[in-house]
Coordinates of N, CA, C and O in Angstrom, one line a residue:
M1 N -5.5 18.7 -60.2 CA -5.5 20.0 -59.5 C -5.9 21.1 -60.4 O -5.4 21.2 -61.6
S2 N -6.8 22.0 -60.0 CA -7.3 23.1 -60.8 C -6.2 24.1 -61.1 O -5.2 24.2 -60.3
K3 N -6.4 24.9 -62.1 CA -5.4 25.9 -62.4 C -5.2 26.9 -61.3 O -6.2 27.3 -60.7
M4 N -4.0 27.2 -60.9 CA -3.8 28.2 -59.8 C -4.1 29.6 -60.3 O -3.8 30.0 -61.4
N5 N -4.8 30.3 -59.4 CA -5.2 31.7 -59.7 C -4.1 32.7 -59.5 O -3.0 32.3 -58.9
L6 N -4.3 33.9 -59.9 CA -3.2 34.9 -59.8 C -2.7 35.2 -58.4 O -1.5 35.2 -58.2
P7 N -3.6 35.4 -57.5 CA -3.1 35.7 -56.1 C -2.3 34.6 -55.6 O -1.2 34.8 -54.9
N8 N -2.6 33.3 -55.8 CA -1.8 32.2 -55.4 C -0.5 32.1 -56.1 O 0.5 31.8 -55.5
K9 N -0.5 32.5 -57.4 CA 0.8 32.5 -58.1 C 1.7 33.6 -57.5 O 2.9 33.4 -57.4
L10 N 1.1 34.7 -57.1 CA 1.9 35.8 -56.5 C 2.5 35.4 -55.2 O 3.6 35.7 -54.8
T11 N 1.7 34.6 -54.4 CA 2.2 34.1 -53.1 C 3.4 33.1 -53.3 O 4.4 33.2 -52.6
I12 N 3.2 32.2 -54.3 CA 4.3 31.3 -54.6 C 5.6 32.0 -55.1 O 6.7 31.7 -54.7
F13 N 5.3 33.1 -55.9 CA 6.4 33.9 -56.4 C 7.1 34.6 -55.2 O 8.4 34.7 -55.2
R14 N 6.4 35.0 -54.2 CA 7.0 35.7 -53.0 C 7.9 34.7 -52.3 O 9.0 35.0 -51.9
V15 N 7.4 33.4 -52.1 CA 8.3 32.4 -51.5 C 9.5 32.1 -52.3 O 10.6 32.0 -51.8
A16 N 9.4 32.0 -53.6 CA 10.5 31.8 -54.5 C 11.5 32.9 -54.5 O 12.7 32.6 -54.6
L17 N 11.1 34.1 -54.3 CA 12.0 35.3 -54.2 C 13.0 35.2 -53.0 O 14.0 35.9 -52.9
I18 N 12.6 34.4 -52.0 CA 13.4 34.3 -50.7 C 14.8 33.8 -51.1 O 15.8 34.2 -50.5
V19 N 14.8 32.8 -52.0 CA 16.1 32.2 -52.4 C 17.1 33.2 -52.9 O 18.2 33.4 -52.4
P20 N 16.8 33.9 -54.0 CA 17.8 34.9 -54.5 C 18.0 36.0 -53.5 O 19.2 36.5 -53.4
F21 N 17.0 36.4 -52.8 CA 17.2 37.4 -51.8 C 18.3 37.1 -50.8 O 19.2 37.8 -50.5
I22 N 18.2 35.8 -50.2 CA 19.2 35.4 -49.2 C 20.5 35.2 -49.8 O 21.6 35.5 -49.3
L23 N 20.6 34.6 -51.0 CA 21.8 34.4 -51.7 C 22.6 35.7 -51.9 O 23.8 35.8 -51.7
L24 N 21.9 36.7 -52.3 CA 22.5 38.0 -52.6 C 22.9 38.7 -51.2 O 24.0 39.2 -51.1
L25 N 22.0 38.6 -50.3 CA 22.3 39.3 -49.0 C 23.4 38.6 -48.2 O 24.3 39.3 -47.6
M26 N 23.5 37.3 -48.2 CA 24.4 36.6 -47.4 C 25.7 36.1 -48.1 O 26.7 35.7 -47.5
G27 N 25.7 36.2 -49.4 CA 26.8 35.6 -50.2 C 28.2 36.1 -49.8 O 29.0 35.2 -49.5
E28 N 28.4 37.3 -49.8 CA 29.8 37.8 -49.5 C 30.2 37.5 -48.0 O 31.3 37.1 -47.8
S29 N 29.3 37.7 -47.1 CA 29.6 37.4 -45.7 C 29.9 35.9 -45.4 O 30.6 35.6 -44.5
S30 N 29.3 35.1 -46.3 CA 29.4 33.7 -46.1 C 30.7 33.1 -46.8 O 31.0 32.0 -46.7
G31 N 31.4 34.0 -47.5 CA 32.6 33.6 -48.2 C 32.3 32.7 -49.4 O 33.2 31.9 -49.8
W32 N 31.1 32.8 -50.0 CA 30.8 32.0 -51.2 C 31.6 32.5 -52.4 O 31.4 33.6 -52.8
V33 N 32.4 31.6 -52.9 CA 33.3 32.0 -54.0 C 32.5 32.5 -55.3 O 32.8 33.5 -55.9
W34 N 31.4 31.8 -55.6 CA 30.6 32.1 -56.7 C 30.1 33.5 -56.7 O 29.9 34.2 -57.7
H35 N 29.8 34.0 -55.4 CA 29.2 35.3 -55.2 C 30.1 36.4 -55.8 O 29.6 37.3 -56.6
K36 N 31.4 36.3 -55.5 CA 32.4 37.3 -56.1 C 32.5 37.2 -57.6 O 32.6 38.1 -58.3
A37 N 32.6 35.9 -58.0 CA 32.8 35.7 -59.5 C 31.6 36.1 -60.3 O 31.7 36.7 -61.3
L38 N 30.4 35.9 -59.7 CA 29.1 36.3 -60.4 C 28.9 37.8 -60.4 O 28.5 38.3 -61.4
F39 N 29.1 38.4 -59.3 CA 28.7 39.8 -59.1 C 29.9 40.8 -59.2 O 29.7 42.0 -59.3
G40 N 31.1 40.3 -59.2 CA 32.3 41.1 -59.3 C 32.2 42.6 -59.3 O 32.3 43.2 -58.2
G41 N 32.0 43.2 -60.4 CA 32.0 44.6 -60.6 C 30.8 45.4 -59.8 O 30.9 46.5 -59.5
I42 N 29.7 44.6 -59.6 CA 28.6 45.3 -58.9 C 28.5 44.8 -57.5 O 27.4 45.0 -56.8
L43 N 29.5 44.2 -56.9 CA 29.5 43.7 -55.6 C 29.0 44.7 -54.5 O 28.3 44.4 -53.6
E44 N 29.4 45.9 -54.7 CA 29.0 47.0 -53.7 C 27.5 47.3 -53.8 O 27.0 47.9 -52.9
Y45 N 26.9 46.9 -54.9 CA 25.4 47.2 -55.0 C 24.5 46.0 -54.7 O 23.3 46.0 -54.7
V46 N 25.2 44.8 -54.3 CA 24.4 43.6 -54.0 C 23.4 43.8 -53.0 O 22.3 43.3 -53.1
D47 N 23.7 44.5 -51.9 CA 22.7 44.8 -50.8 C 21.5 45.5 -51.4 O 20.3 45.2 -51.0
Y48 N 21.7 46.4 -52.3 CA 20.6 47.2 -52.9 C 19.7 46.3 -53.8 O 18.5 46.5 -53.9
I49 N 20.4 45.4 -54.5 CA 19.6 44.4 -55.3 C 18.8 43.5 -54.4 O 17.6 43.3 -54.7
A50 N 19.4 43.1 -53.3 CA 18.7 42.3 -52.3 C 17.5 43.1 -51.8 O 16.4 42.5 -51.6
L51 N 17.7 44.3 -51.5 CA 16.7 45.2 -51.0 C 15.5 45.3 -52.0 O 14.3 45.2 -51.6
A52 N 15.9 45.5 -53.3 CA 14.8 45.6 -54.3 C 14.0 44.3 -54.4 O 12.8 44.4 -54.5
I53 N 14.7 43.2 -54.2 CA 13.9 41.9 -54.3 C 13.0 41.8 -53.0 O 11.9 41.4 -53.2
F54 N 13.5 42.2 -51.9 CA 12.7 42.2 -50.7 C 11.4 43.1 -50.8 O 10.3 42.7 -50.4
I55 N 11.6 44.3 -51.4 CA 10.5 45.2 -51.6 C 9.5 44.6 -52.6 O 8.3 44.7 -52.3
I56 N 10.0 44.0 -53.7 CA 9.1 43.4 -54.7 C 8.3 42.3 -54.0 O 7.1 42.2 -54.1
A57 N 9.0 41.5 -53.2 CA 8.3 40.4 -52.5 C 7.3 40.9 -51.5 O 6.1 40.4 -51.4
S58 N 7.6 42.0 -50.8 CA 6.7 42.6 -49.9 C 5.4 43.2 -50.6 O 4.3 43.1 -50.1
L59 N 5.7 43.7 -51.7 CA 4.5 44.3 -52.5 C 3.6 43.3 -53.0 O 2.4 43.5 -53.1
T60 N 4.1 42.1 -53.3 CA 3.2 41.0 -53.8 C 2.2 40.6 -52.7 O 1.1 40.2 -53.0
D61 N 2.6 40.8 -51.4 CA 1.7 40.5 -50.3 C 0.5 41.5 -50.3 O -0.6 41.1 -50.1
L62 N 0.8 42.8 -50.6 CA -0.3 43.7 -50.7 C -1.2 43.4 -51.9 O -2.4 43.5 -51.8
I63 N -0.6 43.1 -53.0 CA -1.3 42.9 -54.3 C -2.2 41.7 -54.2 O -3.3 41.7 -54.6
D64 N -1.6 40.5 -53.8 CA -2.3 39.3 -53.9 C -3.6 39.3 -53.1 O -4.7 38.8 -53.5
G65 N -3.5 39.9 -51.9 CA -4.7 39.9 -51.0 C -5.8 40.8 -51.6 O -7.0 40.4 -51.6
K66 N -5.4 41.9 -52.2 CA -6.4 42.8 -52.8 C -7.1 42.2 -54.0 O -8.3 42.2 -54.1
I67 N -6.3 41.5 -54.8 CA -6.9 40.8 -56.0 C -7.8 39.7 -55.6 O -8.9 39.6 -56.1
A68 N -7.4 38.9 -54.6 CA -8.2 37.8 -54.1 C -9.5 38.2 -53.6 O -10.6 37.6 -53.9
R69 N -9.5 39.3 -52.8 CA -10.8 39.8 -52.2 C -11.7 40.5 -53.3 O -12.9 40.3 -53.4
K70 N -11.1 41.3 -54.1 CA -11.8 42.1 -55.2 C -12.5 41.1 -56.2 O -13.6 41.4 -56.6
Y71 N -11.8 40.1 -56.6 CA -12.3 39.2 -57.6 C -12.8 37.9 -57.1 O -13.0 36.9 -57.8
N72 N -13.0 37.8 -55.8 CA -13.5 36.6 -55.1 C -12.7 35.4 -55.5 O -13.2 34.3 -55.9
L73 N -11.4 35.5 -55.3 CA -10.4 34.4 -55.6 C -9.8 33.9 -54.4 O -8.7 33.3 -54.4
V74 N -10.5 34.0 -53.2 CA -9.9 33.5 -52.0 C -10.1 32.0 -52.0 O -11.1 31.5 -52.3
T75 N -8.9 31.3 -51.7 CA -8.9 29.9 -51.6 C -8.3 29.4 -50.3 O -7.7 30.2 -49.6
N76 N -8.6 28.1 -50.0 CA -8.0 27.6 -48.8 C -6.4 27.6 -48.9 O -5.7 27.8 -47.9
F77 N -5.9 27.3 -50.1 CA -4.5 27.4 -50.3 C -3.9 28.8 -50.0 O -2.9 28.9 -49.3
G78 N -4.6 29.8 -50.5 CA -4.2 31.2 -50.2 C -4.3 31.5 -48.8 O -3.4 32.2 -48.2
K79 N -5.4 31.1 -48.1 CA -5.5 31.4 -46.7 C -4.4 30.8 -45.9 O -3.9 31.3 -44.9
F80 N -3.9 29.6 -46.3 CA -2.8 28.9 -45.6 C -1.4 29.5 -46.0 O -0.6 29.8 -45.2
M81 N -1.2 29.6 -47.3 CA 0.1 30.0 -47.9 C 0.5 31.5 -47.7 O 1.6 31.8 -47.5
D82 N -0.5 32.4 -47.8 CA -0.2 33.8 -47.8 C 0.4 34.2 -46.5 O 1.5 34.8 -46.5
P83 N -0.2 33.9 -45.3 CA 0.5 34.3 -44.1 C 1.8 33.5 -43.8 O 2.8 34.1 -43.3
L84 N 1.9 32.3 -44.3 CA 3.1 31.5 -44.2 C 4.2 32.1 -45.0 O 5.4 32.3 -44.6
A85 N 3.9 32.6 -46.2 CA 4.9 33.2 -47.1 C 5.4 34.5 -46.5 O 6.6 34.8 -46.5
D86 N 4.6 35.3 -45.8 CA 5.0 36.5 -45.1 C 6.0 36.2 -44.0 O 7.0 36.8 -43.9
K87 N 5.6 35.2 -43.2 CA 6.5 34.8 -42.1 C 7.8 34.3 -42.6 O 8.8 34.5 -42.0
L88 N 7.8 33.5 -43.6 CA 9.0 32.9 -44.2 C 9.9 34.1 -44.7 O 11.2 34.1 -44.4
L89 N 9.4 35.0 -45.4 CA 10.1 36.2 -45.9 C 10.7 37.0 -44.8 O 12.0 37.3 -44.8
V90 N 9.9 37.4 -43.9 CA 10.4 38.3 -42.8 C 11.4 37.5 -41.9 O 12.5 38.0 -41.5
S91 N 11.1 36.3 -41.6 CA 12.0 35.5 -40.7 C 13.3 35.3 -41.4 O 14.4 35.4 -40.7
A92 N 13.3 34.9 -42.7 CA 14.6 34.7 -43.4 C 15.4 36.0 -43.4 O 16.6 36.0 -43.2
A93 N 14.7 37.1 -43.6 CA 15.5 38.4 -43.7 C 16.0 38.7 -42.3 O 17.2 39.1 -42.2
L94 N 15.3 38.5 -41.2 CA 15.8 38.9 -39.9 C 16.9 37.9 -39.5 O 17.9 38.4 -38.9
I95 N 16.8 36.7 -39.8 CA 17.9 35.7 -39.4 C 19.2 36.1 -40.2 O 20.3 36.1 -39.6
A96 N 19.0 36.4 -41.5 CA 20.2 36.9 -42.2 C 20.8 38.1 -41.6 O 22.0 38.3 -41.6
L97 N 20.0 39.1 -41.2 CA 20.4 40.3 -40.6 C 21.2 40.1 -39.3 O 22.1 40.8 -38.9
V98 N 20.8 39.0 -38.5 CA 21.5 38.7 -37.3 C 22.9 38.2 -37.7 O 23.9 38.6 -37.1
E99 N 23.0 37.3 -38.7 CA 24.3 36.8 -39.2 C 25.2 38.0 -39.7 O 26.4 37.9 -39.5
L100 N 24.6 39.0 -40.3 CA 25.4 40.1 -40.8 C 25.7 41.1 -39.7 O 26.4 42.1 -39.9
G101 N 25.2 40.9 -38.4 CA 25.5 41.8 -37.3 C 24.7 43.1 -37.4 O 25.1 44.1 -36.7
R102 N 23.6 43.1 -38.0 CA 22.8 44.4 -38.2 C 21.6 44.5 -37.2 O 21.0 45.5 -37.1
I103 N 21.3 43.3 -36.5 CA 20.3 43.3 -35.5 C 20.6 42.3 -34.5 O 21.3 41.3 -34.8
Q104 N 20.2 42.5 -33.2 CA 20.6 41.6 -32.2 C 19.6 40.4 -32.2 O 18.4 40.5 -32.5
A105 N 20.1 39.2 -31.9 CA 19.4 38.0 -32.0 C 18.1 38.0 -31.1 O 17.1 37.5 -31.5
W106 N 18.2 38.6 -29.9 CA 17.1 38.6 -28.9 C 15.9 39.3 -29.5 O 14.7 38.9 -29.3
I107 N 16.1 40.4 -30.3 CA 15.0 41.1 -30.9 C 14.3 40.2 -32.0 O 13.1 40.2 -32.0
V108 N 15.1 39.5 -32.7 CA 14.5 38.6 -33.7 C 13.8 37.5 -33.0 O 12.7 37.1 -33.5
I109 N 14.3 37.0 -31.9 CA 13.6 35.9 -31.2 C 12.2 36.4 -30.7 O 11.2 35.7 -30.8
V110 N 12.1 37.6 -30.2 CA 10.8 38.2 -29.8 C 9.9 38.3 -31.0 O 8.7 37.9 -30.9
I111 N 10.4 38.8 -32.1 CA 9.5 39.0 -33.3 C 9.0 37.6 -33.8 O 7.8 37.5 -34.1
I112 N 9.9 36.7 -34.0 CA 9.5 35.4 -34.5 C 8.6 34.6 -33.5 O 7.7 33.9 -33.9
S113 N 8.9 34.7 -32.2 CA 8.1 34.1 -31.2 C 6.7 34.6 -31.2 O 5.7 33.8 -31.1
R114 N 6.5 35.9 -31.4 CA 5.2 36.5 -31.6 C 4.4 35.8 -32.7 O 3.2 35.4 -32.6
E115 N 5.1 35.5 -33.8 CA 4.4 34.9 -35.0 C 4.0 33.5 -34.7 O 2.9 33.1 -35.0
F116 N 4.9 32.8 -33.9 CA 4.5 31.4 -33.6 C 3.3 31.4 -32.6 O 2.4 30.5 -32.7
I117 N 3.3 32.3 -31.6 CA 2.2 32.3 -30.7 C 0.9 32.6 -31.4 O -0.1 32.0 -31.1
I118 N 0.9 33.6 -32.2 CA -0.3 34.0 -33.0 C -0.8 32.9 -33.9 O -2.0 32.6 -34.0
S119 N 0.1 32.2 -34.5 CA -0.2 31.1 -35.4 C -0.9 30.0 -34.6 O -1.9 29.4 -35.1
G120 N -0.3 29.7 -33.5 CA -0.9 28.6 -32.6 C -2.3 29.0 -32.1 O -3.2 28.2 -32.1
F121 N -2.4 30.3 -31.8 CA -3.7 30.8 -31.3 C -4.8 30.8 -32.4 O -5.9 30.4 -32.1
R122 N -4.4 31.1 -33.6 CA -5.3 31.0 -34.7 C -5.7 29.6 -35.0 O -6.9 29.4 -35.4
L123 N -4.8 28.7 -34.8 CA -5.1 27.3 -35.0 C -6.2 26.8 -34.0 O -7.2 26.1 -34.4
V124 N -6.1 27.2 -32.8 CA -7.1 26.9 -31.8 C -8.4 27.5 -32.1 O -9.4 26.9 -32.1
A125 N -8.4 28.8 -32.5 CA -9.6 29.5 -32.9 C -10.3 28.8 -34.1 O -11.5 28.6 -34.1
S126 N -9.5 28.4 -35.1 CA -10.0 27.7 -36.3 C -10.7 26.4 -35.9 O -11.7 26.0 -36.4
D127 N -10.0 25.6 -35.0 CA -10.6 24.4 -34.5 C -12.0 24.6 -33.9 O -12.8 23.7 -33.8
N128 N -12.2 25.8 -33.3 CA -13.4 26.1 -32.7 C -14.4 26.9 -33.5 O -15.3 27.6 -33.1
N129 N -14.1 26.9 -34.9 CA -14.9 27.7 -35.8 C -15.0 29.1 -35.5 O -16.0 29.8 -35.7
V130 N -13.9 29.7 -35.0 CA -13.9 31.2 -34.7 C -12.9 31.8 -35.7 O -11.8 31.4 -35.8
V131 N -13.4 32.9 -36.3 CA -12.6 33.6 -37.3 C -12.1 34.9 -36.5 O -12.9 35.6 -36.0
I132 N -10.8 35.1 -36.5 CA -10.2 36.2 -35.8 C -9.6 37.2 -36.9 O -8.8 36.9 -37.7
A133 N -10.2 38.4 -36.9 CA -9.8 39.4 -37.8 C -8.4 40.0 -37.4 O -8.1 40.1 -36.2
A134 N -7.7 40.5 -38.4 CA -6.4 41.2 -38.1 C -6.7 42.5 -37.4 O -7.7 43.2 -37.8
S135 N -5.8 42.9 -36.5 CA -6.1 44.2 -35.8 C -5.2 45.3 -36.4 O -4.3 45.0 -37.2
Y136 N -5.6 46.5 -36.1 CA -4.7 47.6 -36.6 C -3.3 47.6 -36.0 O -2.4 48.0 -36.6
W137 N -3.2 47.1 -34.7 CA -1.9 47.0 -34.1 C -1.0 46.1 -34.9 O 0.2 46.3 -35.1
G138 N -1.6 45.0 -35.4 CA -0.9 44.0 -36.2 C -0.5 44.6 -37.5 O 0.7 44.3 -38.0
K139 N -1.3 45.4 -38.1 CA -1.0 46.0 -39.4 C 0.1 47.1 -39.2 O 1.0 47.2 -40.0
F140 N 0.1 47.8 -38.1 CA 1.1 48.8 -37.8 C 2.5 48.1 -37.6 O 3.5 48.5 -38.1
K141 N 2.4 47.0 -36.9 CA 3.5 46.1 -36.6 C 4.2 45.7 -37.9 O 5.4 45.8 -38.0
T142 N 3.4 45.2 -38.8 CA 3.9 44.7 -40.0 C 4.6 45.8 -40.8 O 5.7 45.6 -41.4
A143 N 3.9 46.9 -40.9 CA 4.5 48.1 -41.7 C 5.8 48.5 -41.1 O 6.8 48.7 -41.9
F144 N 5.9 48.6 -39.8 CA 7.2 49.0 -39.2 C 8.3 48.0 -39.3 O 9.4 48.3 -39.5
Q145 N 7.9 46.7 -39.2 CA 8.9 45.6 -39.4 C 9.4 45.7 -40.8 O 10.6 45.5 -41.0
M146 N 8.6 45.9 -41.8 CA 9.0 45.9 -43.2 C 10.0 47.1 -43.4 O 11.0 46.9 -44.1
V147 N 9.6 48.2 -42.9 CA 10.5 49.4 -43.0 C 11.8 49.2 -42.3 O 12.9 49.5 -42.8
M148 N 11.8 48.6 -41.1 CA 13.0 48.3 -40.3 C 13.9 47.3 -41.1 O 15.1 47.6 -41.2
V149 N 13.3 46.3 -41.7 CA 14.1 45.3 -42.5 C 14.8 46.0 -43.7 O 15.9 45.8 -44.0
C150 N 14.0 46.9 -44.4 CA 14.5 47.6 -45.5 C 15.7 48.5 -45.1 O 16.7 48.5 -45.8
L151 N 15.5 49.2 -44.0 CA 16.6 50.1 -43.6 C 17.9 49.3 -43.2 O 19.0 49.7 -43.5
M152 N 17.7 48.1 -42.6 CA 18.8 47.3 -42.2 C 19.5 46.6 -43.3 O 20.7 46.4 -43.3
I153 N 18.7 46.3 -44.4 CA 19.3 45.7 -45.6 C 20.2 46.8 -46.3 O 21.3 46.5 -46.7
A154 N 19.6 48.0 -46.4 CA 20.3 49.1 -47.0 C 21.6 49.5 -46.3 O 22.6 49.8 -46.9
D155 N 21.5 49.4 -44.9 CA 22.7 49.6 -44.1 C 23.4 50.9 -44.4 O 24.6 50.9 -44.7
I156 N 22.7 52.0 -44.3 CA 23.3 53.3 -44.6 C 23.6 54.0 -43.3 O 22.8 54.3 -42.4
P157 N 24.9 54.2 -43.0 CA 25.4 54.7 -41.7 C 24.7 56.0 -41.3 O 24.4 56.2 -40.2
R158 N 24.4 56.9 -42.3 CA 23.8 58.2 -42.0 C 22.3 58.0 -41.5 O 21.8 58.9 -40.8
L159 N 21.7 56.9 -41.7 CA 20.4 56.6 -41.3 C 20.3 55.7 -40.1 O 19.2 55.2 -39.7
Q160 N 21.4 55.5 -39.4 CA 21.5 54.5 -38.3 C 20.5 54.9 -37.2 O 19.9 54.1 -36.6
L161 N 20.5 56.2 -36.8 CA 19.6 56.6 -35.8 C 18.1 56.3 -36.1 O 17.3 55.8 -35.3
I162 N 17.7 56.7 -37.4 CA 16.4 56.4 -37.8 C 16.1 54.9 -37.8 O 15.0 54.4 -37.4
T163 N 17.1 54.1 -38.3 CA 16.9 52.6 -38.3 C 16.7 52.1 -36.9 O 15.8 51.3 -36.6
D164 N 17.5 52.7 -35.9 CA 17.3 52.2 -34.5 C 15.9 52.6 -34.0 O 15.3 51.8 -33.3
I165 N 15.5 53.8 -34.3 CA 14.1 54.3 -33.8 C 13.1 53.4 -34.4 O 12.2 52.9 -33.6
V166 N 13.1 53.1 -35.7 CA 12.1 52.3 -36.3 C 12.1 50.9 -35.7 O 11.1 50.2 -35.5
M167 N 13.4 50.4 -35.4 CA 13.5 49.0 -34.8 C 12.8 48.9 -33.5 O 12.0 48.0 -33.2
W168 N 13.0 50.0 -32.6 CA 12.4 50.0 -31.3 C 10.9 50.1 -31.4 O 10.1 49.5 -30.6
I169 N 10.4 50.9 -32.4 CA 9.0 51.0 -32.6 C 8.4 49.7 -33.0 O 7.3 49.2 -32.5
A170 N 9.1 49.0 -34.0 CA 8.6 47.7 -34.5 C 8.6 46.7 -33.4 O 7.6 45.9 -33.2
L171 N 9.6 46.7 -32.5 CA 9.6 45.8 -31.4 C 8.5 46.1 -30.4 O 7.8 45.1 -30.0
G172 N 8.3 47.3 -30.1 CA 7.2 47.7 -29.2 C 5.8 47.3 -29.8 O 5.0 46.7 -29.1
L173 N 5.6 47.5 -31.1 CA 4.3 47.2 -31.7 C 4.2 45.6 -31.8 O 3.1 45.1 -31.7
T174 N 5.3 44.9 -31.9 CA 5.2 43.4 -31.9 C 4.6 43.0 -30.5 O 3.7 42.1 -30.5
V175 N 5.1 43.5 -29.4 CA 4.6 43.1 -28.1 C 3.2 43.6 -27.9 O 2.3 42.9 -27.4
I176 N 2.9 44.9 -28.2 CA 1.6 45.5 -28.0 C 0.6 44.7 -28.8 O -0.5 44.3 -28.3
S177 N 0.9 44.4 -30.1 CA -0.1 43.7 -31.0 C -0.3 42.3 -30.4 O -1.5 41.7 -30.5
L178 N 0.7 41.6 -29.9 CA 0.5 40.3 -29.3 C -0.4 40.3 -28.1 O -1.4 39.6 -28.0
V179 N -0.2 41.3 -27.2 CA -1.0 41.4 -26.0 C -2.4 41.8 -26.4 O -3.4 41.2 -25.9
D180 N -2.6 42.7 -27.3 CA -3.9 43.1 -27.8 C -4.7 41.9 -28.4 O -5.9 41.7 -28.1
Y181 N -4.0 41.2 -29.2 CA -4.6 40.0 -29.8 C -5.1 39.0 -28.8 O -6.2 38.4 -28.9
L182 N -4.2 38.7 -27.8 CA -4.5 37.6 -26.8 C -5.7 38.1 -25.9 O -6.5 37.3 -25.6
V183 N -5.6 39.4 -25.5 CA -6.6 39.9 -24.6 C -8.0 39.9 -25.3 O -9.0 39.5 -24.7
K184 N -8.0 40.5 -26.5 CA -9.3 40.6 -27.2 C -9.9 39.2 -27.6 O -11.1 39.1 -27.7
N185 N -9.1 38.2 -27.7 CA -9.6 36.9 -28.1 C -9.4 35.8 -27.1 O -9.3 34.6 -27.4
R186 N -9.3 36.2 -25.8 CA -9.0 35.3 -24.7 C -10.0 34.2 -24.6 O -9.8 33.1 -24.1
A187 N -11.3 34.5 -25.0 CA -12.4 33.6 -24.9 C -12.1 32.3 -25.7 O -12.6 31.2 -25.4
V188 N -11.3 32.5 -26.8 CA -11.0 31.3 -27.7 C -10.4 30.2 -26.9 O -10.7 29.0 -27.1
M189 N -9.5 30.5 -26.0 CA -8.8 29.5 -25.2 C -9.7 28.7 -24.3 O -9.5 27.6 -23.9
G190 N -10.9 29.3 -24.0 CA -11.9 28.6 -23.1 C -12.9 27.9 -23.9 O -13.7 27.2 -23.3
E191 N -12.9 28.0 -25.2 CA -13.9 27.3 -26.0 C -13.8 25.8 -26.0 O -12.6 25.3 -26.0
Q192 N -14.8 25.1 -26.0 CA -14.8 23.7 -26.0 C -15.4 23.2 -27.3 O -16.4 23.8 -27.7
K193 N -14.9 22.1 -27.9 CA -15.5 21.6 -29.2 C -16.8 21.0 -28.9 O -17.0 20.3 -27.9

């Protein structure tokens, strides 16, 4: 196997960060004894440490794509792993937030279902040698979802109204981007090999 390039290393790093992120975010609520023993004096800041890890992981998504395109380091591994790493990170965060009671499960089901639908649709397109570009709606959706997750991890009571507004915008953009994606690319489902 050839040496892994920097964008792919960043993608793997993003996946690896999911473990400490979830351990920090979920530790206390899950009653894990080691959590209190390990973090004792800084327990009240554990959510903020988890938030910092989530932000770092999210930033690697911006960086790895730019580096890959700028230096022509795009690989099949990167094409596969990069979107998968994003979905794993956001899905893990949302599921943890449901467990913590910071978001309702049905909202997370809508968001994750959208990702499954788009992934399946892309698979069909790929089988028919059709490349589907990301839309602006999808980019807005991702941005609002990331902000929503950050606000929910921070869990600052004074920002609850803003958190709720961002959540509803993210949810709306999730549905709009799905509909836009399917309508613009509906011919893909009619393609024959």
